[in-house]
CSV table of C-alpha atoms in Angstrom, one decimal:
chain,number,residue,atom,x,y,z
A,1,MET,CA,8.2,107.9,109.4
A,2,ASP,CA,8.2,110.4,112.3
A,3,GLN,CA,8.8,107.6,114.8
A,4,GLN,CA,11.9,106.5,112.9
A,5,ARG,CA,13.1,110.1,112.5
A,6,PHE,CA,12.8,110.8,116.2
A,7,GLU,CA,14.5,107.5,117.1
A,8,LEU,CA,17.5,108.5,114.9
A,9,TRP,CA,17.6,111.9,116.6
A,10,LEU,CA,18.0,110.4,120.1
A,11,PRO,CA,21.9,110.5,120.0
A,12,GLU,CA,21.9,114.1,118.6
A,13,TYR,CA,19.4,115.2,121.3
A,14,LEU,CA,21.5,113.7,124.0
A,15,SER,CA,24.7,115.4,122.6
A,16,GLY,CA,22.9,118.8,122.2
A,17,GLU,CA,23.4,118.8,118.4
A,18,LEU,CA,19.8,119.5,117.3
A,19,ASP,CA,18.7,122.9,116.2
A,20,PRO,CA,16.1,124.8,118.3
A,21,THR,CA,13.2,123.6,116.0
A,22,GLN,CA,14.3,120.0,116.1
A,23,GLN,CA,14.9,120.1,119.8
A,24,ALA,CA,11.3,121.4,120.4
A,25,GLU,CA,9.9,118.7,118.2
A,26,MET,CA,11.9,116.1,120.0
A,27,GLN,CA,10.8,117.3,123.5
A,28,ALA,CA,7.2,117.2,122.4
A,29,TRP,CA,7.6,113.6,121.1
A,30,LEU,CA,9.4,112.5,124.3
A,31,ALA,CA,6.6,114.0,126.4
A,32,GLN,CA,4.2,111.6,124.7
A,33,ASN,CA,6.4,108.5,124.5
A,34,ALA,CA,7.3,106.9,127.8
A,35,GLY,CA,9.3,104.1,126.1
A,36,ALA,CA,11.5,106.7,124.3
A,37,ARG,CA,12.1,108.5,127.6
A,38,GLN,CA,13.3,105.2,129.1
A,39,ARG,CA,15.7,104.6,126.2
A,40,LEU,CA,17.0,108.1,126.4
A,41,ALA,CA,17.7,107.7,130.2
A,42,ALA,CA,19.5,104.4,129.5
A,43,PHE,CA,21.5,106.0,126.7
A,44,ARG,CA,22.5,108.8,129.0
A,45,GLU,CA,23.6,106.4,131.6
A,46,ILE,CA,25.7,104.5,129.1
A,47,ARG,CA,27.4,107.8,127.9
A,48,GLU,CA,28.2,108.7,131.5
A,49,GLN,CA,29.8,105.3,132.1
A,50,LEU,CA,32.0,105.5,129.1
A,51,GLY,CA,35.8,105.6,129.7
A,52,GLY,CA,38.6,103.3,130.7
A,53,GLU,CA,39.9,100.3,128.9
A,54,ARG,CA,37.5,97.9,127.2
A,55,PRO,CA,37.5,94.5,129.0
A,56,GLN,CA,39.4,91.8,127.2
A,57,PRO,CA,37.4,88.8,125.8
A,58,PRO,CA,37.1,85.9,128.3
A,59,ALA,CA,39.4,82.9,127.8
A,60,GLY,CA,38.5,80.8,124.8
A,61,PHE,CA,36.1,83.4,123.4
A,62,LEU,CA,37.9,83.9,120.0
A,63,GLU,CA,38.4,80.1,119.5
A,64,ASN,CA,34.7,79.4,120.2
A,65,TYR,CA,33.7,82.3,117.9
A,66,HIS,CA,35.9,81.2,114.9
A,67,ARG,CA,34.6,77.6,115.3
A,68,ALA,CA,31.0,78.7,115.4
A,69,LEU,CA,31.6,81.0,112.4
A,70,ALA,CA,33.0,78.2,110.3
A,71,GLU,CA,30.1,75.9,111.2
A,72,ASN,CA,27.5,78.6,110.4
A,73,LEU,CA,29.1,79.5,107.1
A,74,ALA,CA,29.0,75.8,106.1
A,75,ARG,CA,25.3,75.6,106.9
A,76,GLU,CA,24.5,78.8,105.1
A,77,VAL,CA,26.2,77.7,101.9
A,78,ALA,CA,24.6,74.2,102.1
A,79,ARG,CA,21.2,75.8,102.3
A,80,HIS,CA,21.8,78.2,99.3
A,81,PRO,CA,20.5,76.5,96.1
A,82,ARG,CA,23.1,78.1,93.9
A,83,THR,CA,25.9,76.5,95.8
A,84,ARG,CA,24.5,72.9,96.1
A,85,LYS,CA,26.1,71.7,92.9
A,86,PHE,CA,29.4,73.2,93.9
A,87,ARG,CA,29.2,71.6,97.3
A,88,LEU,CA,28.3,68.2,96.0
A,89,GLY,CA,31.0,68.2,93.5
A,90,ARG,CA,33.9,69.1,95.8
A,91,PRO,CA,36.8,66.7,96.3
A,92,ARG,CA,36.3,64.4,99.3
A,93,TRP,CA,39.6,65.6,100.8
A,94,VAL,CA,38.5,69.2,100.9
A,95,PRO,CA,36.6,70.1,104.1
A,96,ALA,CA,33.1,71.5,103.4
A,97,GLY,CA,33.7,74.3,106.0
A,98,PHE,CA,36.8,75.5,104.2
A,99,LEU,CA,35.0,75.8,100.8
A,100,ALA,CA,32.1,77.5,102.5
A,101,ALA,CA,34.4,80.1,104.1
A,102,VAL,CA,36.3,80.7,100.9
A,103,LEU,CA,33.2,81.0,98.8
A,104,MET,CA,31.6,83.5,101.2
A,105,LEU,CA,34.8,85.6,101.4
A,106,LEU,CA,35.1,85.7,97.6
A,107,MET,CA,31.4,86.7,97.2
A,108,ALA,CA,31.8,89.5,99.8
A,109,GLY,CA,35.0,90.8,98.2
A,110,TRP,CA,33.6,90.7,94.7
A,111,TYR,CA,30.4,92.6,95.7
A,112,SER,CA,32.4,95.2,97.7
A,113,GLY,CA,34.7,95.8,94.8
A,114,TYR,CA,31.8,96.1,92.4
A,115,ARG,CA,30.1,98.7,94.6
A,116,VAL,CA,33.2,100.8,94.9
A,117,GLY,CA,33.8,100.7,91.2
A,118,VAL,CA,30.3,101.6,90.3
A,119,GLY,CA,29.9,104.3,93.0
A,120,SER,CA,33.1,106.1,92.2
A,121,GLY,CA,32.9,106.2,88.4
A,122,GLY,CA,36.7,105.8,88.4
A,123,GLY,CA,37.4,102.9,90.6
A,124,GLU,CA,38.6,102.7,94.2
A,125,ALA,CA,41.7,104.9,93.8
A,126,ALA,CA,39.8,107.8,92.3
A,127,PHE,CA,37.1,107.6,94.9
A,128,GLN,CA,39.7,107.5,97.7
A,129,ALA,CA,41.5,110.5,96.3
A,130,GLN,CA,38.2,112.4,96.1
A,131,ILE,CA,37.3,111.6,99.8
A,132,LEU,CA,40.8,112.4,101.0
A,133,ALA,CA,40.7,115.8,99.2
A,134,PHE,CA,38.8,117.1,102.2
A,135,PRO,CA,41.5,118.5,104.5
A,136,ILE,CA,39.5,117.7,107.6
A,137,LEU,CA,39.5,114.0,106.7
A,138,LYS,CA,43.2,113.6,106.1
A,139,ASN,CA,44.0,113.4,109.8
A,140,ASP,CA,41.0,111.3,110.6
A,141,THR,CA,41.4,108.6,108.0
A,142,ARG,CA,43.1,106.1,110.2
A,143,GLN,CA,40.6,106.7,113.1
A,144,ILE,CA,37.6,106.2,110.8
A,145,GLY,CA,39.1,103.1,109.3
A,146,ALA,CA,39.8,101.6,112.7
A,147,PHE,CA,36.2,102.4,113.8
A,148,LEU,CA,34.7,100.8,110.7
A,149,SER,CA,36.9,97.7,111.1
A,150,GLU,CA,35.9,97.3,114.8
A,151,SER,CA,32.3,97.8,113.8
A,152,GLU,CA,32.5,95.1,111.2
A,153,LEU,CA,34.0,92.6,113.6
A,154,LEU,CA,31.1,93.2,116.1
A,155,LEU,CA,28.5,92.9,113.4
A,156,LEU,CA,30.0,89.7,111.9
A,157,SER,CA,30.3,88.2,115.4
A,158,LEU,CA,26.6,88.9,116.1
A,159,MET,CA,25.5,87.6,112.7
A,160,HIS,CA,27.2,84.3,113.2
A,161,VAL,CA,26.2,83.6,116.8
A,162,PRO,CA,23.9,80.5,116.6
A,163,GLY,CA,20.2,81.2,116.7
A,164,ASP,CA,19.9,79.6,120.1
A,165,PRO,CA,22.9,81.3,121.8
A,166,ILE,CA,25.4,79.1,123.5
A,167,LEU,CA,27.4,82.2,124.7
A,168,SER,CA,27.9,82.6,128.4
A,169,GLY,CA,26.8,85.7,130.2
A,170,GLU,CA,30.4,86.9,130.3
A,171,GLU,CA,30.7,86.5,126.5
A,172,TRP,CA,27.5,88.4,125.9
A,173,GLN,CA,28.8,91.1,128.1
A,174,THR,CA,31.8,91.4,125.9
A,175,PHE,CA,29.5,92.2,122.9
A,176,ARG,CA,27.8,94.9,125.0
A,177,GLN,CA,31.1,96.4,126.1
A,178,MET,CA,32.2,96.5,122.4
A,179,ALA,CA,29.0,98.4,121.5
A,180,VAL,CA,29.5,100.9,124.4
A,181,SER,CA,33.1,101.5,123.3
A,182,LEU,CA,32.0,102.2,119.7
A,183,LEU,CA,29.1,104.5,121.0
A,184,GLY,CA,31.7,106.7,122.6
A,185,LYS,CA,33.7,107.1,119.4
A,186,SER,CA,30.8,107.7,117.0
A,187,PRO,CA,29.7,111.3,117.7
A,188,GLU,CA,33.1,112.8,116.9
A,189,LEU,CA,33.3,110.8,113.7
A,190,ARG,CA,29.8,112.0,112.7
A,191,ARG,CA,31.0,115.6,113.2
A,192,VAL,CA,33.9,114.9,110.9
A,193,ALA,CA,31.6,113.4,108.3
A,194,VAL,CA,29.2,116.4,108.5
A,195,GLU,CA,32.0,119.0,108.1
A,196,ALA,CA,33.5,117.1,105.2
A,197,GLY,CA,30.1,116.7,103.5
A,198,ASP,CA,30.5,112.9,103.3
A,199,TYR,CA,26.9,112.0,103.7
A,200,GLN,CA,27.4,108.3,102.9
A,201,LEU,CA,29.7,108.0,105.9
A,202,LEU,CA,27.3,110.1,108.0
A,203,GLN,CA,24.3,107.9,107.2
A,204,LEU,CA,26.3,104.7,108.0
A,205,LEU,CA,27.6,106.2,111.3
A,206,THR,CA,24.0,107.2,112.3
A,207,ARG,CA,22.7,103.7,111.6
A,208,LEU,CA,25.5,102.1,113.5
A,209,GLU,CA,25.0,104.3,116.5
A,210,VAL,CA,21.3,103.3,116.8
A,211,LEU,CA,22.4,99.6,116.4
A,212,PHE,CA,25.1,99.9,119.0
A,213,TYR,CA,22.6,101.5,121.4
A,214,GLN,CA,20.3,98.5,121.0
A,215,ILE,CA,23.2,96.1,121.6
A,216,ALA,CA,24.4,98.0,124.7
A,217,ASN,CA,20.9,97.9,126.2
A,218,SER,CA,20.3,94.1,125.5
A,219,ALA,CA,20.0,92.1,128.7
A,220,GLU,CA,22.0,88.9,129.0
A,221,GLY,CA,18.8,87.0,129.8
A,222,GLU,CA,17.1,88.1,126.6
A,223,ARG,CA,19.8,87.0,124.1
A,224,ASN,CA,17.5,85.3,121.6
A,225,ALA,CA,15.1,88.3,121.3
A,226,SER,CA,18.0,90.7,121.2
A,227,LEU,CA,19.8,88.8,118.4
A,228,ALA,CA,16.7,88.6,116.3
A,229,LEU,CA,16.2,92.3,116.6
A,230,ILE,CA,19.8,93.2,115.9
A,231,ARG,CA,20.0,90.9,112.9
A,232,ASP,CA,16.8,92.5,111.5
A,233,MET,CA,18.4,96.0,112.0
A,234,ILE,CA,21.6,94.8,110.1
A,235,GLY,CA,19.2,93.7,107.4
A,236,ASP,CA,20.3,91.3,104.7
A,237,LEU,CA,24.0,92.1,105.1
A,238,ASN,CA,23.6,95.5,103.5
A,239,MET,CA,25.1,97.3,106.4
A,240,LEU,CA,28.1,94.9,106.3
A,241,PHE,CA,28.6,95.6,102.6
A,242,ASP,CA,28.5,99.4,103.3
A,243,LEU,CA,31.1,98.9,106.0
A,244,ARG,CA,33.4,96.9,103.7
A,245,ASN,CA,33.0,99.4,100.9
A,246,LEU,CA,33.9,102.4,103.2
A,247,GLN,CA,36.8,100.6,104.8
A,248,ARG,CA,38.4,100.3,101.4
A,249,VAL,CA,38.0,104.1,101.0
A,250,PHE,CA,39.4,105.0,104.4
A,251,LYS,CA,42.3,102.5,104.5
A,252,PRO,CA,45.3,104.6,105.4
A,253,SER,CA,47.7,105.4,102.5
A,254,PRO,CA,51.4,104.5,103.0
A,255,ASP,CA,52.4,108.0,104.0
A,256,GLN,CA,49.8,107.9,106.8
A,257,MET,CA,51.1,104.6,108.3
A,258,PRO,CA,53.1,104.9,111.5
A,259,ALA,CA,56.9,104.8,111.0
């Protein structure tokens, strides 16, 4: 338990956000853990290199990604016992990949809506009104929503890369650059979440920051091992469901949209 707690404190330690007691505990742990000191040094180097425009994906990246996504969704649905009857009974003229994609999207949308309704006690609208009642969040809603959307895109991309990656080194570097960009935005949003008392958002941001740190430090030559670890950290799509749920809450209202 202490190991996990100290790992989660790494971003706060680097940003100087720990209280004196926590900082002393962290320094004692780092003194006994060479691996943690290496991760902290790498994390510090990433923070120092932040800035500038994020590189654009290489030519053909999005096309390859969407094709791989459709193929992987089809295989996932085919392996799921509850969908076999549906798959076997589809009309011959309907592509299997299309049905797979539709089914997965419907399942994700239903589950996200269910969690919002249960969690709020009054549905999505009431929950959104409750969150936006915090003055400090009113001006940050669009920023948080954009961060969550970009995070979901990165996680979905990583979840649907084939188990034996066919990505080029340049494409893998794109994933790492996305993670570095998100790392640079997360601390400010965590501050907003703390001041607003939104601990659901704070917990998710902390988990994402640890995940982005792992992605940013993944070497191109170790893609298989890195993907396995990253998928394990995402864990049974729970993090994706949390992202989708909170995105619905922080979607800008019409009066916040640009004119």
